[in-house]
Amino acid sequence: MAQYLILIYEDETGYENPDPAVFQQAMDAHNRFAEQVAAAGGTILGGNALQPTPTATSIRGDVVTDGPFVETKEVLGGYYLVEAKDLDQALEFGKLCPAPFGGVEVRPVMVFE
């Protein structure tokens, strides 16, 4: 099985002071996603939400800057590392991944053995 990273791009403002019911809906959606991946024969190897962009430190060459670069248009909000039989199956998982304030990207992982 190959590994794929499902990157979740979000608008962070959707999570500012979330209503507890809305937050619970998001958590329920992620739990359903995990169940759907397992039911389809895939495996979630890991994943997490990320802290907001103001906590980021960016490095370009030898320049270190607090926070993201101004040209950042989308915010990486979280990720899942999944095993899938092929890219088509990984894309199906990506379509199931909850991202209510944005979208997802599916990218193959280079595994060195």
XYZ file of C-alpha atoms in Angstrom:
113
model
C 0.000 0.000 0.000
C 1.211 3.491 -0.815
C 1.147 6.451 1.554
C -0.623 9.729 0.814
C -0.843 12.970 2.734
C -4.255 14.603 2.792
C -3.641 18.285 3.509
C -6.591 20.253 4.861
C -6.673 23.918 3.817
C -9.042 26.065 5.853
C -10.103 29.606 6.547
C -8.990 29.958 10.153
C -11.687 32.509 10.930
C -14.224 29.673 10.847
C -12.688 28.339 14.048
C -12.437 31.589 16.002
C -14.602 31.240 19.094
C -16.514 28.280 17.681
C -19.941 27.438 19.001
C -19.542 24.176 20.965
C -22.219 22.507 18.823
C -20.422 23.509 15.599
C -17.098 22.271 16.985
C -18.728 18.958 17.945
C -20.141 18.622 14.418
C -16.626 19.067 13.012
C -15.217 16.427 15.377
C -18.054 14.048 14.475
C -17.295 14.593 10.773
C -13.628 13.683 11.316
C -14.614 10.559 13.263
C -16.929 9.511 10.395
C -14.075 10.149 7.953
C -11.827 7.742 9.898
C -14.568 5.108 9.870
C -15.118 5.528 6.118
C -11.404 5.173 5.340
C -11.213 1.983 7.411
C -14.383 0.585 5.819
C -12.885 1.173 2.350
C -9.728 -0.769 3.223
C -7.456 2.201 3.909
C -5.510 3.029 7.039
C -5.014 6.367 8.752
C -1.402 6.343 9.944
C -1.581 9.719 11.658
C -3.019 13.184 11.542
C -3.626 16.316 13.545
C -5.058 19.781 13.449
C -2.443 22.526 13.374
C -2.184 25.590 15.579
C -3.257 28.919 13.965
C -0.857 30.628 11.560
C 0.244 33.316 14.076
C 2.118 30.508 15.866
C 4.053 29.630 12.699
C 7.690 30.400 12.064
C 8.701 30.515 8.406
C 12.172 29.873 7.012
C 13.275 30.927 3.527
C 16.940 30.337 2.928
C 18.620 31.728 6.044
C 15.824 34.202 6.915
C 13.572 33.217 9.844
C 10.294 35.123 10.217
C 7.568 34.847 12.847
C 4.240 33.977 11.272
C 3.374 32.994 7.713
C 4.467 34.915 4.648
C 2.114 37.614 3.381
C 1.725 35.815 0.044
C 0.129 32.833 1.788
C -3.392 32.607 0.378
C -4.554 29.392 2.011
C -3.843 28.158 5.501
C -2.806 24.594 6.202
C -5.139 23.619 9.016
C -4.357 19.949 9.470
C -3.460 16.690 7.801
C -4.005 12.950 7.639
C -1.359 10.447 6.617
C -3.171 7.519 5.003
C -2.330 4.230 3.332
C -4.291 3.535 0.182
C -3.965 0.943 -2.565
C -3.438 3.649 -5.198
C -3.937 7.330 -6.007
C -7.540 6.776 -7.067
C -8.418 5.372 -3.647
C -6.492 8.187 -1.923
C -8.483 10.736 -3.951
C -11.708 9.074 -2.840
C -10.531 9.440 0.762
C -9.697 13.085 0.073
C -13.230 13.693 -1.170
C -14.549 12.334 2.131
C -12.218 14.422 4.308
C -14.121 17.174 6.131
C -12.920 20.692 5.358
C -15.955 22.919 5.940
C -14.063 26.179 5.482
C -11.763 25.196 2.615
C -10.553 22.201 0.625
C -8.049 19.387 0.645
C -4.984 18.375 -1.343
C -3.849 14.774 -1.782
C -0.150 14.232 -2.274
C 1.845 10.977 -2.561
C 4.476 10.476 0.128
C 7.980 9.441 -0.841
C 8.873 6.454 1.317
C 12.560 5.596 1.501
C 13.321 2.069 2.614
